[in-house]
Coordinates of C-alpha atoms and ligand atoms in Angstrom, one line a residue:
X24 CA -9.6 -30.0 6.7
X25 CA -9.3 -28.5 3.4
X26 CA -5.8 -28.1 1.7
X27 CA -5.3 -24.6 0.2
X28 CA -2.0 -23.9 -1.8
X29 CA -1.0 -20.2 -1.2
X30 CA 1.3 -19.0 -4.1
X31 CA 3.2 -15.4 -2.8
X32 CA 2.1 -16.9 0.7
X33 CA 4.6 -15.1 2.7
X34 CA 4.5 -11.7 1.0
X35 CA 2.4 -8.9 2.3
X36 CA -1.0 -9.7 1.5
X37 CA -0.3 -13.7 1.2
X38 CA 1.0 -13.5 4.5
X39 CA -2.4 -11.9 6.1
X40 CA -4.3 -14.5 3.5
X41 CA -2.6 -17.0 5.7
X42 CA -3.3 -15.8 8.8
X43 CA -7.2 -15.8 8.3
X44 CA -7.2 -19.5 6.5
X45 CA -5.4 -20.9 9.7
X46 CA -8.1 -19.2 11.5
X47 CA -10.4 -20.6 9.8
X48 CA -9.5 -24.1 10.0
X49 CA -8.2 -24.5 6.6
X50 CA -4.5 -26.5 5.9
X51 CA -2.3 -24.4 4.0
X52 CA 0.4 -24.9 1.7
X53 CA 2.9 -22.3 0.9
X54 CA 4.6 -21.2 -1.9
X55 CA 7.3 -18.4 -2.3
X56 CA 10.8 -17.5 -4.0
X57 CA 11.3 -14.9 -1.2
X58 CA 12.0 -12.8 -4.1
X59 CA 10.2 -10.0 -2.3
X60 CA 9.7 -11.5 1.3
X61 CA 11.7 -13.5 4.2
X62 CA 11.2 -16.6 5.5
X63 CA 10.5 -14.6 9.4
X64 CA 7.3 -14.0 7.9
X65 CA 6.4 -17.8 8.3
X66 CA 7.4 -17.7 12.1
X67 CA 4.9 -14.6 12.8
X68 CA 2.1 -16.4 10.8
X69 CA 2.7 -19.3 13.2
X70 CA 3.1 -17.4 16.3
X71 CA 0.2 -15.3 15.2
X72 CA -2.1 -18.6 15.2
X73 CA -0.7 -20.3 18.2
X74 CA 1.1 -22.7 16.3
X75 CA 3.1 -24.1 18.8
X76 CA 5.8 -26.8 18.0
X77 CA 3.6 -29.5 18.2
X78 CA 1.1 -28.5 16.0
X79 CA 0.0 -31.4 12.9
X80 CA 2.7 -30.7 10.5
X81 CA 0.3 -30.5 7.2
X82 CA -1.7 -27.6 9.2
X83 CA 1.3 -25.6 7.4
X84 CA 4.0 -25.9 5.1
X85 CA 5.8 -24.0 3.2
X86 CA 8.3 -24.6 -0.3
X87 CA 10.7 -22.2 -1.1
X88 CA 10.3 -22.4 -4.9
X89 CA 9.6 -20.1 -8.3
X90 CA 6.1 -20.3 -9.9
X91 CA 8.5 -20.2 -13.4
X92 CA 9.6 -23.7 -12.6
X93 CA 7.1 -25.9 -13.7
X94 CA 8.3 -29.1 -12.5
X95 CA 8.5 -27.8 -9.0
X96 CA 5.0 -26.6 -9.0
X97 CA 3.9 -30.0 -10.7
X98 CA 6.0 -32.0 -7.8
X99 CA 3.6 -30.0 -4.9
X100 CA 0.8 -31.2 -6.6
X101 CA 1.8 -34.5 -6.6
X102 CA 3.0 -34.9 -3.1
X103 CA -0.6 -33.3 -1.8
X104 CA -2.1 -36.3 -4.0
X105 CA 0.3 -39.3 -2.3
X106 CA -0.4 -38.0 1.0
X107 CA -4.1 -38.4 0.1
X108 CA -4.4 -34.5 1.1
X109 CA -5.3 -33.1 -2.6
X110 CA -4.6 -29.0 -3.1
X111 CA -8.5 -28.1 -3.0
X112 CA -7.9 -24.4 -4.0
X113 CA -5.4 -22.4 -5.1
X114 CA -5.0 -18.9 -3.6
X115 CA -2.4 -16.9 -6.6
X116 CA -0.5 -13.9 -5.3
X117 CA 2.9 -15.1 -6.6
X118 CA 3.7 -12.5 -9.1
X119 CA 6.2 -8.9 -9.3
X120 CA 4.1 -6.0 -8.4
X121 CA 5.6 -2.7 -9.0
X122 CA 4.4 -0.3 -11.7
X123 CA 7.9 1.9 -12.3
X124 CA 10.0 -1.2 -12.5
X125 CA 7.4 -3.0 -15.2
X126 CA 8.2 0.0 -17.3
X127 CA 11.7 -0.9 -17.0
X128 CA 11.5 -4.8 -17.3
X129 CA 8.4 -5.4 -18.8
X130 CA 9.7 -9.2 -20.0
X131 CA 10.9 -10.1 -16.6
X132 CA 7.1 -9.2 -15.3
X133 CA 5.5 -10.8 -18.1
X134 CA 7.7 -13.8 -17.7
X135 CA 6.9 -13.9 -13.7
X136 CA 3.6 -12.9 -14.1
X137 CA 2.0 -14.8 -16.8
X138 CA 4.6 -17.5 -18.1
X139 CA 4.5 -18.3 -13.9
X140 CA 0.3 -18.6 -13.9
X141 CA 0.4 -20.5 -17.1
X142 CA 3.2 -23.0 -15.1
X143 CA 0.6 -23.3 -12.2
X144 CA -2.8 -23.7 -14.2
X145 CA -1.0 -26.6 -16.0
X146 CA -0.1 -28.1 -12.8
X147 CA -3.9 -27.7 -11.7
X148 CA -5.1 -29.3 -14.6
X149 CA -2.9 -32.2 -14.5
X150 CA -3.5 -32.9 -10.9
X151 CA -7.6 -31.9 -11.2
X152 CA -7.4 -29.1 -9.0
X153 CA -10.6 -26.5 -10.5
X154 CA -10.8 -23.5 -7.7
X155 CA -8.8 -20.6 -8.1
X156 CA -8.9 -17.4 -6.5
X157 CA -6.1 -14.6 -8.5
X158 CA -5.0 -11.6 -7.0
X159 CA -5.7 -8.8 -10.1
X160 CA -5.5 -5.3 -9.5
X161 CA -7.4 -2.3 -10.6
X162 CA -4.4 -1.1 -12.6
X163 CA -6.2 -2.7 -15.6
X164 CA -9.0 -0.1 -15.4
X165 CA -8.6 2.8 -18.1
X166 CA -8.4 6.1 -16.1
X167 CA -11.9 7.8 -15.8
X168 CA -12.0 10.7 -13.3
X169 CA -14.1 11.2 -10.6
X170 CA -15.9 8.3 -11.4
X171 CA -16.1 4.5 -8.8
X172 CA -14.9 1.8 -11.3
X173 CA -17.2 -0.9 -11.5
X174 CA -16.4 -4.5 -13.1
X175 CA -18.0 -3.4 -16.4
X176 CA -15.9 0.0 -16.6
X177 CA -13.3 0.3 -19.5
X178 CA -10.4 -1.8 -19.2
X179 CA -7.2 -0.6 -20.7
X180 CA -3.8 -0.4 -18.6
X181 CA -1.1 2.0 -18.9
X182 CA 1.6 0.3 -17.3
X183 CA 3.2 -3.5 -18.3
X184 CA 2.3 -4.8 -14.9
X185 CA -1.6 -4.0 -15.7
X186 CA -1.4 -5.3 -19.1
X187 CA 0.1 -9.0 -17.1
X188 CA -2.7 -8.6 -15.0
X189 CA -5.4 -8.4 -17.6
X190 CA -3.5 -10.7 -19.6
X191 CA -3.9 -13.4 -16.5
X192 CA -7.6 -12.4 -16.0
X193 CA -8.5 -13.4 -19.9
X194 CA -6.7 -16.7 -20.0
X195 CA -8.6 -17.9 -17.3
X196 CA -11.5 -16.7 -18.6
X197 CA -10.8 -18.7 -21.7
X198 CA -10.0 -22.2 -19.6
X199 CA -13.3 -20.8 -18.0
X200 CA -14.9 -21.1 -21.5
X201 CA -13.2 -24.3 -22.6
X202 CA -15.5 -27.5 -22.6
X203 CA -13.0 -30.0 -20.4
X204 CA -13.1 -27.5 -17.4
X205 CA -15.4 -27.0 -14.6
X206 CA -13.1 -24.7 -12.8
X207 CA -14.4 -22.1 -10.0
X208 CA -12.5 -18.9 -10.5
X209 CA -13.0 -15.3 -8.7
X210 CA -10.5 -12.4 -10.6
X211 CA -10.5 -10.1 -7.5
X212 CA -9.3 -6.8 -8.4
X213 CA -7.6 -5.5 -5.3
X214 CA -7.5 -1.1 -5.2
X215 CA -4.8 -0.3 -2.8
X216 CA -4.2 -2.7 0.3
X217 CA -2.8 -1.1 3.5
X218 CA -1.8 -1.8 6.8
X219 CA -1.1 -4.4 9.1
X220 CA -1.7 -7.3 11.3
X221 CA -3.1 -5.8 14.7
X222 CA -0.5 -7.4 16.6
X223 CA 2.2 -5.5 14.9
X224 CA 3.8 -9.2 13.7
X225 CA 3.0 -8.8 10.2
X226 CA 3.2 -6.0 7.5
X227 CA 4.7 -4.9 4.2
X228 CA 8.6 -4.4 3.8
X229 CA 9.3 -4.8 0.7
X230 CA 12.9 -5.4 -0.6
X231 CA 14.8 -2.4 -2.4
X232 CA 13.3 0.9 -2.3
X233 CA 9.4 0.9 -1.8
X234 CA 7.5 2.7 -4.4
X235 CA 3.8 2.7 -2.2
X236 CA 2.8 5.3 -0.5
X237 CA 2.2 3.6 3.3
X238 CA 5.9 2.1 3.0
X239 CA 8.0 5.0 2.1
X240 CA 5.4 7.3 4.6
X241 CA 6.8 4.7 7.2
X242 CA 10.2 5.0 6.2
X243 CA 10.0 8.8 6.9
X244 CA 7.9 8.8 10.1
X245 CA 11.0 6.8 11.6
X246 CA 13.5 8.7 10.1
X247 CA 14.8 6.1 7.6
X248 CA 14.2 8.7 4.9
X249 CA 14.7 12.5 5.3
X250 CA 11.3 13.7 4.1
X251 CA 8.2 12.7 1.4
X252 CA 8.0 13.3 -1.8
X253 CA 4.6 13.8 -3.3
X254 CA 4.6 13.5 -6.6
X255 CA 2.3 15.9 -8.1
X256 CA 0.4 19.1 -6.4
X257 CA -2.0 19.2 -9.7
X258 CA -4.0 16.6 -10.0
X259 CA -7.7 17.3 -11.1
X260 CA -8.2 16.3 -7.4
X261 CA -10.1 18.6 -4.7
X262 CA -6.5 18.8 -3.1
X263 CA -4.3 18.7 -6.0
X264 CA -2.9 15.1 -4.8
X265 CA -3.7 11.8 -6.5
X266 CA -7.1 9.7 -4.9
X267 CA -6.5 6.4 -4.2
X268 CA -9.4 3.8 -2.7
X269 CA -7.3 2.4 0.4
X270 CA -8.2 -1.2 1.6
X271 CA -6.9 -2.2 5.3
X272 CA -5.0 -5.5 4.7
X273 CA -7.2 -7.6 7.0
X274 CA -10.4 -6.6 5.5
X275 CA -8.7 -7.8 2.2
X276 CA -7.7 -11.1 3.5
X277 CA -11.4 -11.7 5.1
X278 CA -12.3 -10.9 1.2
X279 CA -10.7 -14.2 0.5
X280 CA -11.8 -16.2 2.9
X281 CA -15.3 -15.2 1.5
X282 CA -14.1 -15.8 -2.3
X283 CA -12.8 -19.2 -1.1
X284 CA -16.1 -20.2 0.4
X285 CA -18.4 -18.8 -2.4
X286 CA -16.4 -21.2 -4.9
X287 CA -15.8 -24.0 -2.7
X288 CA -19.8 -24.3 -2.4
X289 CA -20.6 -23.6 -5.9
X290 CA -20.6 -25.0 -9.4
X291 CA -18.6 -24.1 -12.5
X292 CA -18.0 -20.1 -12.3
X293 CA -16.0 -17.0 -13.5
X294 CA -16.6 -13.5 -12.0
X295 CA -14.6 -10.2 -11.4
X296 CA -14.9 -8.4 -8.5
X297 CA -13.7 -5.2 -7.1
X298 CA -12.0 -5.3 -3.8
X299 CA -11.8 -1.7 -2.3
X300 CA -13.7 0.5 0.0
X301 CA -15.8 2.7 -2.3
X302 CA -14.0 5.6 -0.1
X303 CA -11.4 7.5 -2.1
X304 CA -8.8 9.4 0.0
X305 CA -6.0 11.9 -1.4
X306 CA -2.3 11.2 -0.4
X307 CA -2.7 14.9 1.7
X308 CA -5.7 13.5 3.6
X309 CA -3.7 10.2 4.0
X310 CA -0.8 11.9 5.3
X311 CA -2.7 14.2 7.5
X312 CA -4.2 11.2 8.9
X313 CA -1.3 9.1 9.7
X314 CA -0.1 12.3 11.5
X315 CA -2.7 12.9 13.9
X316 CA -3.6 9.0 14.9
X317 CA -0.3 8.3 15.4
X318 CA 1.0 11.5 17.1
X319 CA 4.1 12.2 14.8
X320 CA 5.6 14.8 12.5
X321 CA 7.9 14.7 9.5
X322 CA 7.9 16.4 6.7
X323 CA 6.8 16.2 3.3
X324 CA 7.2 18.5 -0.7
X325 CA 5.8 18.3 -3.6
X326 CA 8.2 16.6 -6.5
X327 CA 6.8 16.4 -10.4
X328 CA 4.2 13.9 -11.6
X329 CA 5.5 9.9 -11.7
X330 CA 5.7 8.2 -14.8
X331 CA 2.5 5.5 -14.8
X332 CA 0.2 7.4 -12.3
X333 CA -3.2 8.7 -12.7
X334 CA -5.2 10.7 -10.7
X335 CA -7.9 9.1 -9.2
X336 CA -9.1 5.3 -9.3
X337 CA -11.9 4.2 -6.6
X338 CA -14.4 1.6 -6.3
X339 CA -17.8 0.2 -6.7
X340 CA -17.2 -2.2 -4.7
X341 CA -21.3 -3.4 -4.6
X342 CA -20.8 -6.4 -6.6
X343 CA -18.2 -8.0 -4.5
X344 CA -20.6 -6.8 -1.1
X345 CA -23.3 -8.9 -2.5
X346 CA -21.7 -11.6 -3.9
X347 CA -19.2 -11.9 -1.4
X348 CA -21.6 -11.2 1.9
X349 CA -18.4 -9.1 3.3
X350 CA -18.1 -6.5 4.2
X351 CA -14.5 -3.7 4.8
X352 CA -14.7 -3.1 9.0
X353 CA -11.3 -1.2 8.8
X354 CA -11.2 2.5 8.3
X355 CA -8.0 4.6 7.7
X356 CA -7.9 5.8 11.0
X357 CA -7.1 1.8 11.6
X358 CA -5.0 1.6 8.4
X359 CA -2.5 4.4 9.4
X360 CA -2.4 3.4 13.2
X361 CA -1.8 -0.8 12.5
X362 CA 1.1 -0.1 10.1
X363 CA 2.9 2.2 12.2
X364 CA 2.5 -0.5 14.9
X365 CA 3.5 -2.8 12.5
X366 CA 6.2 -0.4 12.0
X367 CA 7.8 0.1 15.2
X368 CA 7.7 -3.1 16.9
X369 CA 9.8 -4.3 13.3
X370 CA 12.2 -1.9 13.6
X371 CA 13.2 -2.5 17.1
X372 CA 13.9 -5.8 16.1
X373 CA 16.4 -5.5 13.8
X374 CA 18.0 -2.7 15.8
Ligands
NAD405 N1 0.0 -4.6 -2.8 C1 -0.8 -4.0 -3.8 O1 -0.9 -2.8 -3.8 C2 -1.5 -4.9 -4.8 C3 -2.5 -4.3 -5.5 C4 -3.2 -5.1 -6.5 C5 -2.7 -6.4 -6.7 N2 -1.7 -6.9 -6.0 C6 -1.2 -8.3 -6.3 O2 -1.3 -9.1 -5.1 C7 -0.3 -10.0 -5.1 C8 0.5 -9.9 -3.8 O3 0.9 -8.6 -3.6 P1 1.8 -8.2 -2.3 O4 1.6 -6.7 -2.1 O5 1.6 -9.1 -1.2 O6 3.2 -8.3 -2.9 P2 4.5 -9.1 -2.3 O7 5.7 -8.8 -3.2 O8 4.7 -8.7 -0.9 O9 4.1 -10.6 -2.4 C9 4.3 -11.4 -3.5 C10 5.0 -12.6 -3.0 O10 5.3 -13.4 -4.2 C11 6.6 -13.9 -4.1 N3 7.0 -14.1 -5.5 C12 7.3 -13.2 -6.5 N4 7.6 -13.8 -7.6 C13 7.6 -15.2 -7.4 C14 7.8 -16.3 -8.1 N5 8.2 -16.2 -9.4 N6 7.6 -17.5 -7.6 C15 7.3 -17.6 -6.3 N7 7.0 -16.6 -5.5 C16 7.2 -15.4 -6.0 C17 7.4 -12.8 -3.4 O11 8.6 -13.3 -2.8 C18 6.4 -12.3 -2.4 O12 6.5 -13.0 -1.2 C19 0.6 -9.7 -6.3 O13 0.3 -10.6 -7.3 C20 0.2 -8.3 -6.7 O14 0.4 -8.0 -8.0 C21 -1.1 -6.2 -5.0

């Protein structure tokens, strides 16, 4: 059974990443600061999996630790080599994710971001460890309009957290390009990742206010927040509302799986791909959506335009179809009925 070290393991996407690697028969080893997640979120993965109590410890395991801290990443590595279980693959999600507060705190994301993923790659190198699948984003595309982004379209982000993420994307590419390495890497440029586990265990609640649109939709569906605010009725848009390419969260985490086996079975590699639908939908369609599946009403008004938005931003997602031989089964329909699921069954248990 391969060992596969999860960085970010128990935040939103890591913890659907780790769902689907259990199920496929992989070990996993989990790394997280809780910065942005809790430590529940390993119980549901378990219980999701049928992980009952007596279940071979290294199946899972999880350190509570910060990517910044070198020596504890360089002490995992070690461990997984005295217990003659050596980290395979590395699956790198650890990182600080929102747009508005990289404005703010640009050094605190680019210390997180990129001084953290220099930390880990070290530790790879030193303990011979040459897969790596990152979790980049689409916010390092320069805005085009009505247009799918494909890997080759202009890169050029407007927001510190893009510029981290591109920044990540070319140092690998130069360890890529460095004689000593025969590393296996896969940049995969996620577009907007939604919704939940189907049983309603796992989902995204993120700490402090939420600044995505499913998160702050659920917070107003329940009542936690008085109405939405929709920032911006004149977009260049056929509805006036910003486009987004909306990925259910499942169909993302199978995207790994496949990543993980394309490099496992492969020799030396670096390639970019994009990680969406191909299927742009407006935050009005979105919301209309969520209100019809799942049978609810709240309101919602149109505030100005945010700081660090653009209009529209979809994929072509063909190369990662081909390369990847996956495929999104998810639609919105599923996206905007799983979360509120998600939703629901949370909130009665902290209440
Ligand atoms: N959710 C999105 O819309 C989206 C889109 C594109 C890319 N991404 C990237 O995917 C990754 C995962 O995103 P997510 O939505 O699951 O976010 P998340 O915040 O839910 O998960 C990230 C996890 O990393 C942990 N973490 C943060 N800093 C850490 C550190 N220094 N050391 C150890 N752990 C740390 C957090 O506690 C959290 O559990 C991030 O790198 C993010 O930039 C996310």
């Amino acid at each position: 059974m391969k060992k596969i070290l999860v960085t970010g393991g128990l935040g939103f996407i890591g913890s659907h990443i780790c769902v689907s690697l259990i199920e496929q028969n992989y070990s996993i080893c989990i790394i997280d600061s809780l910065i942005n997640s809790e430590e529940d979120n390993l119980l549901s993965i378990k219980k999701i999996c049928n992980l009952s109590n007596n279940f071979p410890k290294d199946r899972i395991t999880f350190f509570k630790g910060d990517i910044k801290d070198k020596r504890f990443l360089m002490n995992i590595f070690e461990k997984a080599v005295d217990e003659q279980k050596p980290i395979e693959a590395v699956i790198h999600l650890a990182g600080l994710k929102s747009v508005n507060e990289s404005i703010e705190e640009p050094l605190t994301y680019w210390e997180t971001n990129v001084v953290g993923t220099i930390n880990l790659l070290e530790a790879m190198q030193n303990y011979n460890c040459k897969n790596i699948v990152f979790s980049s984003s689409a916010t390092i595309y320069k805005p085009i309009l009505n247009e799918l982004v494909t890997e080759n379209s202009d890169l050029g982000p407007i927001s510190p957290y893009g510029t981290t993420k591109l920044t990540i994307e070319k140092i690998l590419e130069d360890l890529s390009k460095s004689q000593q390495n025969d590393l296996k890497i896969i940049n995969l440029r996620y577009f907007n990742p939604v919704g939940a586990h189907f049983s309603g265990l796992l989902g995204e609640n993120p700490k402090g206010r939420p600044n995505n649109l499913f998160p702050i939709l659920l917070k107003v569906a329940s009542g936690e927040y008085e109405k939405l605010s929709i920032f911006g009725a004149d977009w260049p848009t056929r509805d006036g509302t910003c486009i987004r390419d909306y990925i259910h969260v499942m169909d993302l985490a199978e995207a790994h799986i496949s990543a993980l086996n394309f490099i496992l079975n492969s020799s030396s590699i670096f390639i970019n791909l994009n990680i969406g639908t191909g299927n742009g939908k407006s935050v009005l369609e979105v919301v209309e959506t969520f209100k019809k599946v799942n049978k609810c009403q709240f309101e919602y008004s149109y505030v100005s335009r945010r700081n660090g938005d653009i209009p529209y931003l979809v994929a072509d997602n063909r190369l990662a179809l081909s390369t990847l031989h996956w495929r999104p089964q998810r639609n919105l329909n599923d996206m905007c009925i799983d979360a509120w699921r998600w939703k629901i069954r949370s909130k009665s248990k902290f209440t």
